[in-house]
Structure formats: C-alpha cells, structure tokens
Amino acid sequence: MDSPLRQQARPDVLKPKIVSLYETLFQDEHTDLSEGFWRELLLLKPDRAGLQSQLQQLSVEDLLHGYQHACEQLFLRATNTARSRTSPADENALDTLAIFLENVLNKRYGSSGADIITVLAGLDDVDAIFADFVAVLDDVIRSGKTVVLRMKAIRVATIAVAGMYQTSLVSYFINRDLFPTLMRCIQESDSVEVDQAVSILLGLLINYQKGEFLSPYRTRLEDFVNSNLISSITTSYTSILDLCRDQYTSIQDDQVEATTLGSALSWLGLNRSAPTVQQPSANMTEEQVLAAFIALPPSSASTLLLLYDFSLANKLFRLDLVTRSSNVVPLASFISLSSYLFQHAHRSSRATSYACLNLLTLQVLLSDLDITRRICSAENAAIVRLCRQKAPPLPAVKGDRILAGAIIDAVTGGISHNLRQRLDVELYCLFLTILTRLFTFLTITRIKFAHNYASLWSSLFTLLRFLTTHASTFASLPSSTNIITNLVALLSLSLSAGEAFLPTSSAYDDLLYKIIESSDVLTKFSDVYNTTMTSSENNARGSSAQTDMSFILAVSKYCQNLIKEANGGKGLGASTNAREVNKIIRNGYEGLQMVVEEHRREVGGARQLSALEGFRESDWRSLMKRVARVVVVDARASVMAGMS
C-alpha cells in the first residue's frame, strides 16, 4: 500500500529562520506584522549578513517610501525590547539595532536630517521616539545586567552618533548627558575593550559642532575630579596606545639593542656600512607591507580624540599622564605611538590627521608649565620605544630616558621621514612649534639633560636643504610662509640660547659645525626666501624671520672667518675635521658671544613670552574639524569590527 506522505525536495541551501523573517519584513507588500512575528524576530540571534543584504538592496527612495513603515517598526520594536531586560531578546535587539542603523545611516540622503527622521521615526513623533531611544541606551549602559549587554548598548550609541553626526539628531545625546553613565561604566569595568568603546563615544560627543556652542560634555571634563577614576582611564589608555603601536611593529619589528657608534654615525651620514633598519616580515611581499602600513593606524586610534580633549580640559588628567604609577608613565606610551604616527604620516591623509592630533595634544601638555617641568624631570623618566622602521633610524636608547628627550626624537623622526614635494605645511609647522616651545622652556628654566641633539640638527638642515631645492614647488603651497618663519625661528633660538639648555659645550659645537658646513645652503636659502621673510609678520617668538635669518648668517660668517684665519685664508675643507673646527671656534667664543648678545638685545624678551603663550584651540579649528571627520569614520569601523 502506497504511503499517503510525500517526500519534499530538500532545498540546495538551508535558509536560517531569521533570514526568512527578514525577507518577510522587507517584502514588496505587507501589512502590519503580528506580535508573534516581532517576538520571534528578536528572540532569534541576528544574522548580520542576512539583514545587511536586505538593507543594501534598498535605495534611499525605497527607505523613504515603500519600506518606511517596516524600518520605523523595526526601530521601535528593537528599542522597546532592549529595555525589557529579558534575555536573550534584549541583547538580540541591541545587535539588530546596530546592524540596522549602520546600514540605514550609511546611505546618502538628499536631506540627511529630515530623511533619517522619516525613515526611523516619522515627522510626527520624532521627539518622543528619539528621546526614548537615547533614554533606553542610557539605562542599559548604566545598569545593564552584564558587561556584554552594556557594551552592545555603547556600540549602538556610537553607530547612531557617528551616523547622524552631520545632523541635529545628535542633540538628543547632548541633551541627555551620558557623561555620568559612561564614567560609571568605566568605573565598574576592568575591560580595556569597554574603556576604548566609551572613549570613542565620548570623544564624538565632546566634538559635536565644536566651536558653535559649549558642549556640556566639555564642561563635565573640566569639572571632573575623581582622581581614582582618572588614574584608571590613563592606565587603560596605556594599554590602548600600546596595542595601536603594536599594529606597526607586527608588520616590521624594529626593536634593537642600545645605541652603537655605527648607528649614531649613520644619522650624520658618516658610516655608510652601518646597519639601517630591520626588514619587514618575510611572510609579506613588498606590496603587502606597503598596503598594511597604509591601512594604519587602526580604527581604535579614534580614542586619541578624547585623550586630546581630556588633556585640554582637565589638569588632573594631564598630571596623571606624566606621573609614574606601578612603574609605568602613561605619556611614554603616547610618545611611543606618536613616533610611529609621525614617521608614517605621509602614507595617507588619515594618518596625517592622527599625527597632527597627537602634536596638538603635545602642544596642550607643553602649554602647562608645571607639566612641562615634569616632562623634563628625571623623576618621570621611562622606557620609550620609538619608531626605527625607516632609514636612517633614530639612535636607540636603552633604559629609562627623559620624556622631553623622547619627544624631541619622535619629532625628529617625523621631520626626516615626511619630506615630499607636496609638503604637508600644517604637519611641519606643528613639528617646529613643539620644538620651539620646548626649547624656550628649557632656556628659561636652564634645565639640561643628556640627549643626542646631533640627529635633530641633521634633520633640521635636511629640511632646510629640501626647502631650498624645491623652492618653486613649495612656494605654491598654502601657508608655506609659516614653515619658513618657524624653521628660521627655531634655528635662531638654538643658536642664541643653546648654551642654556644643551647638555655640553660639544653639543653646541655640533650645531655650529652644521651652520658652517651648510653656509652655502643658508645663503641660498636666504636669497630664495628673502621676500617671504621680509614680508612675513612677526613669528611666534616676537621677531621677524628676516632678523633671525640675518643672525644665523652672521654666526655662519663669523665662524667661517675664524676658520680662514686659522687655516691661512682657507675655508672649511675636506681635510678639516669637526674636532679641529670646534677647537678653532672655541678660541673665538668671546667674539661669537658678542654676536649672540647683539641679537638677544634686538629681539628682546618678547620671544620667550610669546613662545610660551597658552594653547588656543581656535587657531586649529579647521584641523579639528578634519580630525573629527576621520574619527567619525573610524568610530563606525571600530564598532563593526568589534561585532564581527
């Protein structure tokens, strides 16, 4: 007898139930779906690829018209379920919101604010729906049952804020003031991942429409006095910064032993046989190495924005950055990552933005005289791993070192390794400003510490030669005058005040030798940029670039005359070594001091005062807007990477 049951053909691919529900939700025509449908949809674990596939098929017009009701219902139902505290539906609802918002907010809308409102809430109930959405996230982040649940809510908030950043909808997050909730989340968590996620979200909120109104989050940072929590935050930053740096060293391990004679001479071009840098991993081709470096820094570098804002707003935070705790100084990790960012800044506009951001953070720290004193103190010395991935590499220093010296080396590496015909003027102005500010402080306080300044002088004169050689291309760049005035100001300061901060007389002699050795280049540089320096406004030191250049040339001419007198009318020749030159110059120090003193009288004391003026964020408004745009993109990438 034949069986009444018939075997159905098995489908080629088994489709998960949740994907079928997504298809039902976004079918061409549908009525309101049942409560059972929504309950089942949010009880099942979301399928990221399945939901993403459905949403990517829909155009902006589809979302605004044919599927607006489905989107609105999904947004409302997931929000309400997230508040239910019913597991696993609440977690699934947050994951669904993250995938949904990431794809919907990534569309290109004609009128982004109004269109997003239409898709997610409708024009009639927008205030109630968005206020409730933010309130639910606030509640889950503050008192969610598990760290996982809180982390999911932070991700949803970050995706929402980043996706709506160019609209007024972020104001719902501003008005709610999530700062106490986010700080509590850090306080109750021992996870670096949570701290990183909170830092990214808070950085976005603080910088939303910065300059147009005073953000309550900025006020919160200024008033924050919980020293234990601040220490916890800086400790987390140490781990985050080290992890970011390790992305660079995983491509090319540049760890070396202490400085050798050969490595020091290679900086000066006196040792052609000296080893250069460690080669990249043998498992990667040259193209793969290049692509890997271009992709850096990782998206987690978006946490650097909050570090900048915290440093700018909060004295306690700045103090904690430079204070040793458990044998660790957080600023050492910051300088370490910065050195990699500086040397690789040319690889992309994104990398340049983060390098500039860290330079602004250093400016903030060096604008605080108490912090600068600590940075220059041996009490806060620490091991700092600096980038040595490019030739010639920075001299390696084994053991603890003065943080100010590490900053000088990090900036030196940046100056040396970003020379391109289309020079980034803003980046180089920041490099030179950092050095000028630091040297001015050292001059006033007469603080000295052991440091290999020869590599810095080499970098500065390499930059000077580069600017002279590529004058026609460089002159066409916007604000190119700023580099000329800043470079001349720094060299003039080093010559006129070097004896106050350079550790030994030989260090000052090295600078003088570079001046003599580069006399022809200095003369050509002065001729090429004479009009620029004459017409430029007073530089950051309170004197004109022309005055500074005249002083540098006067020192060069005086030293050359000393050498000619000692060599019977002959100038610096191939047979005259540095030791002999230094000996000749020392015999004529008295006359040199007269040249220096005359220049000091000419520029007066305005130089020191103006160079130590407080940091003004308004001077860098356009840069900060560019950085914020980069961080918005990276914030979304970081969140989605955490979900994969």
XYZ file of C-alpha atoms in Angstrom:
644
model
C 0.000 0.000 0.000
C 1.419 3.405 -1.004
C 2.165 5.828 1.785
C -0.016 8.957 1.802
C 3.062 11.026 2.782
C 5.117 12.576 0.003
C 8.783 13.496 0.458
C 9.502 17.130 -0.259
C 12.601 18.022 -2.239
C 15.356 19.256 0.044
C 16.485 22.791 -0.788
C 20.024 23.234 -2.052
C 20.793 25.634 0.791
C 19.154 25.625 4.198
C 17.980 29.136 4.964
C 18.109 30.220 8.605
C 14.736 31.095 10.071
C 15.889 34.603 10.961
C 16.733 35.313 7.308
C 13.249 34.261 6.266
C 11.847 36.690 8.814
C 13.988 39.492 7.369
C 12.643 38.703 3.919
C 9.101 38.814 5.234
C 9.747 42.159 6.911
C 11.109 43.710 3.725
C 8.816 42.051 1.195
C 7.360 44.232 -1.519
C 3.919 44.482 0.034
C 2.941 43.760 3.587
C 0.538 44.828 6.268
C 1.256 45.289 9.936
C 3.026 42.197 11.217
C 1.793 40.274 14.234
C 3.140 40.397 17.764
C 4.270 36.819 17.316
C 6.395 37.842 14.328
C 8.234 40.539 16.282
C 8.684 38.313 19.304
C 10.209 35.570 17.167
C 12.374 38.017 15.211
C 14.001 39.380 18.346
C 14.291 36.064 20.178
C 16.456 34.661 17.395
C 20.111 35.634 17.174
C 20.541 38.256 14.446
C 22.158 37.292 11.174
C 24.354 40.220 10.240
C 24.888 39.173 6.632
C 21.195 38.399 6.143
C 19.886 41.727 7.482
C 22.652 43.658 5.769
C 21.804 42.013 2.453
C 18.168 43.051 2.730
C 19.015 46.657 3.609
C 21.716 47.077 0.976
C 19.222 46.165 -1.731
C 17.065 49.126 -0.772
C 17.715 52.568 -2.224
C 17.123 55.814 -0.356
C 13.838 56.177 -2.225
C 12.820 52.679 -1.124
C 13.545 53.523 2.512
C 11.676 56.814 2.373
C 8.575 55.459 0.722
C 7.964 51.744 0.175
C 9.747 50.477 3.299
C 9.489 53.402 5.692
C 6.863 51.654 7.811
C 8.985 48.480 8.113
C 12.050 50.484 9.145
C 10.108 52.527 11.686
C 8.553 49.441 13.216
C 11.877 47.609 13.417
C 13.483 50.621 15.124
C 10.642 50.982 17.646
C 10.276 47.266 18.407
C 14.013 46.726 18.869
C 14.250 49.785 21.138
C 11.390 48.607 23.322
C 12.790 45.080 23.527
C 16.210 46.410 24.530
C 14.600 47.997 27.575
C 12.757 44.797 28.539
C 15.711 43.237 30.414
C 14.553 39.880 29.041
C 17.432 37.688 27.919
C 18.375 36.938 25.186
C 15.857 39.227 23.473
C 17.422 42.415 24.869
C 20.885 41.508 23.558
C 19.464 40.451 20.199
C 17.537 43.714 19.969
C 20.716 45.747 20.506
C 22.620 43.719 17.917
C 19.736 44.168 15.484
C 19.728 47.929 16.098
C 23.490 48.094 15.497
C 23.285 46.288 12.135
C 20.152 48.160 11.095
C 21.446 51.635 11.974
C 24.866 51.015 10.473
C 23.305 50.220 7.096
C 20.490 52.760 7.146
C 22.651 55.664 8.323
C 25.321 54.804 5.760
C 23.012 55.766 2.886
C 23.473 59.061 1.051
C 20.378 61.120 1.737
C 19.436 64.333 -0.027
C 18.412 65.985 3.221
C 20.122 63.792 5.765
C 18.456 65.032 8.956
C 14.880 65.092 7.691
C 15.274 61.870 5.711
C 16.700 59.942 8.675
C 13.808 61.174 10.813
C 11.357 59.977 8.163
C 12.925 56.519 7.934
C 13.318 55.881 11.672
C 10.514 57.734 13.403
C 8.297 59.760 11.128
C 7.902 63.503 11.408
C 5.055 63.461 13.924
C 6.665 61.584 16.809
C 10.354 62.276 16.304
C 10.962 63.954 19.687
C 9.335 61.215 21.717
C 10.877 58.353 19.742
C 14.464 59.655 19.676
C 14.382 60.819 23.287
C 13.129 57.360 24.277
C 15.807 55.669 22.158
C 18.580 57.612 23.897
C 16.988 57.020 27.316
C 16.928 53.255 26.718
C 20.613 53.238 25.757
C 21.460 55.374 28.792
C 19.628 52.959 31.073
C 21.262 49.833 29.620
C 24.772 51.333 29.696
C 24.281 52.444 33.306
C 22.626 49.374 34.791
C 22.690 46.548 32.260
C 22.929 43.102 33.825
C 26.185 42.159 32.119
C 29.234 43.862 30.640
C 28.333 42.314 27.295
C 24.908 43.964 27.349
C 26.388 47.345 28.255
C 28.983 47.028 25.522
C 26.291 46.347 22.949
C 24.411 49.481 24.028
C 27.600 51.564 23.738
C 28.089 50.234 20.213
C 24.551 51.172 19.207
C 25.017 54.670 20.644
C 28.319 55.093 18.795
C 26.848 53.966 15.475
C 23.902 56.324 15.954
C 26.039 59.331 16.894
C 28.575 58.718 14.102
C 25.872 58.102 11.510
C 23.918 61.236 12.470
C 26.992 63.425 13.076
C 26.173 65.909 10.324
C 22.594 66.339 11.526
C 20.884 67.917 14.512
C 19.767 64.492 15.779
C 22.940 64.131 17.876
C 21.455 66.874 20.087
C 19.302 64.180 21.708
C 22.527 62.607 23.019
C 23.841 66.030 24.017
C 20.715 66.961 25.973
C 20.558 63.602 27.745
C 24.129 64.000 29.123
C 25.515 60.481 29.159
C 28.737 61.524 30.900
C 27.874 60.167 34.404
C 26.680 56.925 32.851
C 29.806 56.488 30.751
C 32.098 57.227 33.693
C 30.221 54.735 35.832
C 30.611 52.174 33.071
C 34.388 52.644 33.128
C 34.463 52.555 36.922
C 32.607 49.244 37.099
C 34.505 47.577 34.272
C 38.011 46.169 34.177
C 37.877 45.678 30.410
C 40.099 47.706 28.084
C 37.595 46.988 25.316
C 34.842 48.767 27.257
C 37.112 51.700 28.101
C 38.067 52.016 24.444
C 34.433 51.983 23.309
C 33.472 54.608 25.906
C 36.421 56.791 24.888
C 35.402 56.729 21.229
C 31.774 57.621 22.002
C 32.674 60.379 24.456
C 35.200 61.858 22.019
C 32.489 62.119 19.359
C 30.020 63.756 21.745
C 32.511 66.340 23.001
C 33.481 67.357 19.475
C 29.977 67.570 18.039
C 29.646 71.046 16.479
C 32.670 72.174 18.492
C 33.134 75.910 18.329
C 29.439 76.570 17.729
C 28.311 76.024 21.310
C 29.755 74.973 24.662
C 29.172 71.256 24.958
C 28.039 70.057 28.404
C 30.432 67.149 27.937
C 33.352 69.584 27.737
C 32.158 71.211 30.960
C 31.951 67.773 32.547
C 35.582 67.080 31.635
C 36.702 70.373 33.165
C 34.860 69.687 36.429
C 35.841 66.018 36.730
C 37.890 65.491 39.913
C 37.632 61.753 40.611
C 41.382 61.063 40.787
C 40.978 57.290 41.133
C 38.857 57.092 38.001
C 41.217 59.387 36.112
C 44.079 57.036 37.007
C 42.009 54.128 35.766
C 41.405 55.936 32.474
C 45.081 56.772 31.916
C 46.024 53.181 32.751
C 43.572 51.952 30.123
C 44.987 54.425 27.654
C 48.441 52.938 28.215
C 47.139 49.561 27.029
C 45.153 51.049 24.123
C 48.126 53.082 22.898
C 50.495 50.120 23.129
C 48.055 47.946 21.168
C 47.842 50.599 18.444
C 51.628 50.801 18.262
C 51.923 47.021 18.108
C 49.980 47.099 14.834
C 53.011 48.837 13.318
C 55.618 46.564 14.880
C 53.720 43.430 13.816
C 54.466 44.433 10.214
C 58.107 45.333 10.838
C 59.750 44.608 14.176
C 62.173 47.448 14.852
C 63.247 46.504 18.360
C 67.030 46.849 18.671
C 69.717 46.949 21.271
C 71.152 50.169 22.685
C 72.810 52.793 20.512
C 76.073 51.783 18.918
C 78.724 54.033 17.457
C 77.711 52.926 13.995
C 74.033 53.751 14.460
C 74.877 57.184 15.849
C 77.245 57.944 12.949
C 74.675 56.773 10.405
C 72.438 59.678 11.411
C 75.247 62.031 10.442
C 75.975 60.229 7.196
C 79.449 59.243 8.404
C 79.011 55.487 8.388
C 77.838 54.012 5.092
C 78.277 50.464 6.317
C 76.160 50.914 9.422
C 73.035 48.737 9.618
C 69.873 50.588 8.695
C 66.598 49.065 9.840
C 65.106 45.657 10.450
C 63.412 44.226 7.375
C 59.647 43.569 7.327
C 58.249 40.114 7.918
C 59.494 37.558 5.408
C 55.915 36.285 5.095
C 54.793 39.506 3.392
C 55.580 40.829 -0.068
C 56.674 44.425 -0.576
C 53.197 45.311 -1.852
C 51.561 43.682 1.176
C 53.846 45.591 3.553
C 53.007 48.870 1.830
C 49.268 48.149 1.933
C 49.486 47.163 5.598
C 51.238 50.411 6.549
C 48.787 52.497 4.510
C 45.878 50.925 6.435
C 47.354 52.094 9.754
C 46.754 53.406 12.325
C 43.960 51.011 13.324
C 40.445 52.360 13.816
C 40.984 52.188 17.581
C 43.199 55.270 17.162
C 39.922 57.214 17.268
C 40.346 57.078 21.067
C 43.092 59.697 20.652
C 40.450 62.386 20.209
C 39.209 62.026 23.792
C 42.794 61.929 25.077
C 43.341 65.317 23.423
C 40.118 66.773 24.873
C 40.768 65.364 28.346
C 44.291 66.813 28.288
C 42.982 70.189 27.178
C 40.200 70.392 29.756
C 41.485 68.683 32.877
C 44.625 69.454 34.918
C 44.356 66.237 36.944
C 44.333 64.194 33.759
C 47.452 65.957 32.491
C 49.189 65.294 35.796
C 48.275 61.626 35.703
C 49.612 61.270 32.165
C 53.105 62.303 33.259
C 53.149 60.628 36.696
C 54.719 57.231 37.311
C 52.288 54.625 38.632
C 53.177 50.942 39.053
C 56.447 51.720 37.283
C 54.562 52.993 34.212
C 54.306 56.558 32.886
C 51.273 56.752 30.538
C 52.832 59.549 28.483
C 55.638 57.172 27.475
C 53.128 55.021 25.581
C 51.644 58.133 23.988
C 55.068 59.300 22.771
C 55.842 55.797 21.520
C 52.713 55.587 19.352
C 53.219 59.191 18.247
C 56.677 58.400 16.884
C 55.150 55.755 14.593
C 52.349 58.091 13.554
C 54.853 60.867 12.839
C 57.159 58.771 10.654
C 54.284 57.211 8.690
C 52.148 60.366 8.470
C 52.759 60.767 4.716
C 51.106 57.447 3.866
C 47.540 58.805 3.927
C 45.561 61.897 4.835
C 44.026 59.827 7.618
C 47.451 59.040 9.117
C 48.389 62.712 8.810
C 45.250 63.728 10.711
C 46.102 61.488 13.658
C 49.732 62.659 13.647
C 48.541 66.280 13.783
C 46.083 65.423 16.554
C 48.873 63.968 18.707
C 51.031 67.009 18.015
C 48.206 69.217 19.255
C 47.998 67.079 22.393
C 51.729 67.601 22.942
C 51.205 71.339 22.476
C 48.496 71.256 25.140
C 50.804 69.463 27.568
C 53.732 71.779 26.857
C 51.487 74.811 27.362
C 51.198 73.806 31.019
C 54.495 74.869 32.599
C 54.117 72.520 35.551
C 53.518 69.568 33.219
C 56.443 70.617 31.025
C 58.697 70.701 34.077
C 57.661 67.139 34.904
C 58.235 66.042 31.314
C 61.781 67.398 31.597
C 62.380 65.813 35.018
C 64.373 62.645 35.668
C 61.744 61.637 38.258
C 59.335 60.745 35.450
C 61.890 59.153 33.143
C 60.661 55.986 31.466
C 61.446 53.466 28.762
C 60.075 54.769 25.453
C 60.080 52.612 22.348
C 60.452 54.887 19.327
C 59.890 54.055 15.672
C 63.015 52.833 13.875
C 61.362 51.418 10.760
C 62.905 53.884 8.314
C 66.488 54.655 7.394
C 68.325 56.333 8.902
C 66.732 55.101 12.131
C 66.699 57.106 15.322
C 69.517 56.214 17.724
C 68.224 53.574 20.127
C 68.235 54.385 23.825
C 68.241 51.546 26.320
C 66.602 52.009 29.708
C 64.748 54.976 31.170
C 65.051 58.342 29.487
C 63.774 61.889 29.992
C 60.371 62.176 28.321
C 61.293 65.526 26.767
C 64.202 63.824 25.001
C 61.850 61.161 23.650
C 59.540 63.899 22.333
C 62.478 65.573 20.575
C 63.452 62.276 18.938
C 59.869 61.476 17.923
C 59.536 64.883 16.257
C 62.986 64.492 14.678
C 61.879 61.254 13.041
C 58.741 62.947 11.756
C 60.706 65.814 10.204
C 63.119 63.418 8.487
C 60.646 60.955 7.017
C 57.807 63.049 5.561
C 59.720 65.137 3.047
C 57.656 65.193 -0.142
C 57.315 67.759 -2.920
C 53.744 68.402 -1.760
C 54.942 69.012 1.784
C 52.272 68.988 4.482
C 52.681 72.528 5.771
C 50.424 72.081 8.790
C 52.250 68.951 9.935
C 55.691 70.561 9.704
C 54.550 73.759 11.399
C 53.378 71.638 14.331
C 56.700 69.757 14.430
C 58.647 73.005 14.578
C 56.278 74.641 17.069
C 56.686 71.730 19.504
C 60.469 72.066 19.415
C 60.384 75.862 19.754
C 58.031 75.701 22.729
C 60.124 73.030 24.457
C 63.464 74.782 23.823
C 62.059 78.093 25.051
C 61.008 76.459 28.317
C 64.423 74.824 28.715
C 66.089 78.168 28.053
C 64.064 79.987 30.708
C 64.455 77.275 33.343
C 68.030 76.383 32.296
C 67.150 72.704 32.583
C 69.638 70.409 30.875
C 69.536 66.679 30.246
C 71.684 64.256 28.304
C 70.462 63.904 24.748
C 71.839 63.228 21.275
C 70.969 66.535 19.593
C 73.111 65.724 16.539
C 70.237 63.824 14.920
C 67.944 66.829 15.365
C 70.420 69.264 13.795
C 70.846 66.857 10.901
C 67.073 66.706 10.354
C 66.605 70.467 10.533
C 69.319 71.153 7.983
C 67.996 68.386 5.740
C 64.657 70.191 5.837
C 66.385 73.485 5.060
C 68.143 71.962 2.030
C 64.883 70.418 0.871
C 63.060 73.744 1.045
C 65.883 75.409 -0.870
C 65.973 72.756 -3.596
C 62.180 72.638 -4.082
C 61.510 76.341 -3.593
C 59.385 76.725 -6.738
C 57.043 73.875 -5.786
C 56.972 74.727 -2.106
C 56.135 78.413 -2.581
C 52.822 77.469 -4.224
C 51.583 75.595 -1.153
C 49.041 77.348 1.116
C 50.592 78.932 4.233
C 54.079 77.868 3.127
C 55.472 81.033 4.734
C 54.738 79.559 8.169
C 57.292 76.778 7.762
C 59.976 79.246 6.682
C 59.427 81.553 9.647
C 59.141 78.685 12.147
C 62.265 76.924 10.895
C 64.356 80.097 10.943
C 62.990 80.949 14.396
C 63.944 77.536 15.764
C 67.477 77.675 14.382
C 67.926 81.218 15.681
C 66.678 80.210 19.134
C 69.015 77.212 19.217
C 71.985 79.373 18.298
C 71.219 82.267 20.618
C 70.143 80.219 23.663
C 71.659 76.787 23.043
C 74.193 77.115 25.831
C 71.302 77.449 28.290
C 69.747 74.053 27.524
C 72.252 71.946 25.591
C 73.902 69.464 27.967
C 77.511 70.019 26.924
C 79.602 72.523 25.023
C 80.250 69.853 22.400
C 76.504 69.681 21.696
C 76.550 73.404 20.946
C 79.698 72.932 18.877
C 77.856 70.327 16.777
C 75.230 72.930 15.936
C 77.884 75.480 14.998
C 79.606 72.900 12.807
C 76.318 72.295 10.984
C 75.930 76.037 10.495
C 79.420 76.286 8.992
C 79.033 73.134 6.920
C 75.745 74.420 5.479
C 76.859 78.008 4.901
C 76.305 77.847 1.138
C 72.827 76.378 1.599
C 71.966 79.013 4.215
C 73.000 81.796 1.849
C 70.955 80.329 -0.999
C 68.001 79.746 1.316
C 68.167 83.387 2.408
C 68.283 84.589 -1.199
C 65.391 82.365 -2.313
C 63.094 83.244 0.564
C 64.243 86.814 1.209
C 60.956 88.338 0.048
C 58.970 85.822 2.078
C 60.896 86.538 5.266
C 60.859 90.299 4.788
C 57.104 90.470 4.258
C 56.160 87.924 6.915
C 54.531 89.010 10.114
C 56.310 88.640 13.434
C 56.759 84.962 14.201
C 55.830 83.135 17.394
C 58.996 84.408 19.091
C 58.176 88.074 18.599
C 60.866 88.834 15.993
C 60.777 88.874 12.200
C 62.100 85.991 10.169
C 64.475 88.382 8.443
C 66.029 89.359 11.774
C 66.535 85.717 12.699
C 67.975 84.839 9.295
C 70.418 87.736 9.470
C 71.602 86.487 12.857
C 72.136 82.936 11.550
C 74.127 84.230 8.598
C 76.171 86.484 10.905
C 77.110 83.491 13.072
C 77.998 81.472 9.980
C 80.152 84.284 8.581
C 81.920 84.872 11.911
C 82.785 81.177 12.274
C 83.989 80.944 8.682
C 86.287 83.923 9.241
C 87.731 82.205 12.312
C 88.490 79.114 10.259
C 90.082 81.146 7.467
C 92.305 82.945 9.957
C 93.384 79.638 11.481
C 93.941 77.981 8.082
C 95.848 80.788 6.408
C 92.961 82.126 4.404
C 91.457 78.735 3.530
C 87.901 77.897 4.483
C 86.378 74.646 5.617
C 87.916 71.915 3.516
C 87.737 68.157 3.288
C 90.857 67.857 5.419
C 89.375 69.896 8.256
C 87.533 67.593 10.639
C 84.848 68.523 13.145
C 87.206 68.337 16.128
C 89.586 70.859 14.587
C 86.721 73.181 13.669
C 85.317 73.043 17.179
C 88.725 73.858 18.634
C 89.049 76.895 16.353
C 85.574 78.143 17.242
C 86.149 77.749 20.975
C 89.161 80.018 20.684
C 86.854 82.667 19.232
C 83.935 82.212 21.629
C 84.285 85.714 23.010
C 83.551 87.323 19.660
C 80.760 84.845 18.990
C 79.097 85.791 22.262
C 79.093 89.415 21.154
C 77.143 88.439 18.005
C 74.703 86.408 20.123
C 74.213 89.172 22.692
C 73.540 91.726 19.987
C 70.789 89.502 18.586
C 69.284 88.968 22.051
C 69.054 92.712 22.580
C 67.442 93.128 19.184
C 64.633 90.603 19.733
C 64.157 91.447 23.423
C 62.177 89.334 25.885
C 59.027 89.120 23.771
C 60.381 85.952 22.188
C 60.196 83.890 25.362
C 56.819 85.203 26.459
C 55.115 84.705 23.118
C 56.552 81.210 22.630
C 55.043 80.099 25.950
C 51.581 81.509 25.375
C 48.738 79.183 26.287
C 47.319 76.836 23.690
C 44.414 78.302 21.692
C 42.220 75.626 20.159
C 40.522 78.213 17.969
C 43.773 78.545 15.994
C 43.340 74.946 14.862
C 39.586 74.854 14.228
C 39.807 73.665 10.621
C 42.251 70.908 11.603
C 39.991 69.730 14.425
C 37.011 69.546 12.064
C 39.061 67.405 9.706
C 40.167 65.165 12.563
C 36.560 64.797 13.749
C 35.504 63.621 10.280
C 38.236 60.975 10.329
C 37.250 59.846 13.823
C 33.583 59.526 12.815
C 34.504 57.063 10.066
C 36.906 55.150 12.315
C 34.408 55.029 15.168
C 31.945 53.182 12.965
C 34.663 50.864 11.686
C 35.849 50.116 15.223
C 32.346 49.260 16.392
C 31.570 46.984 13.472
C 34.961 45.262 13.843
C 34.029 44.537 17.453
C 30.798 42.879 16.325
C 32.391 40.631 13.705
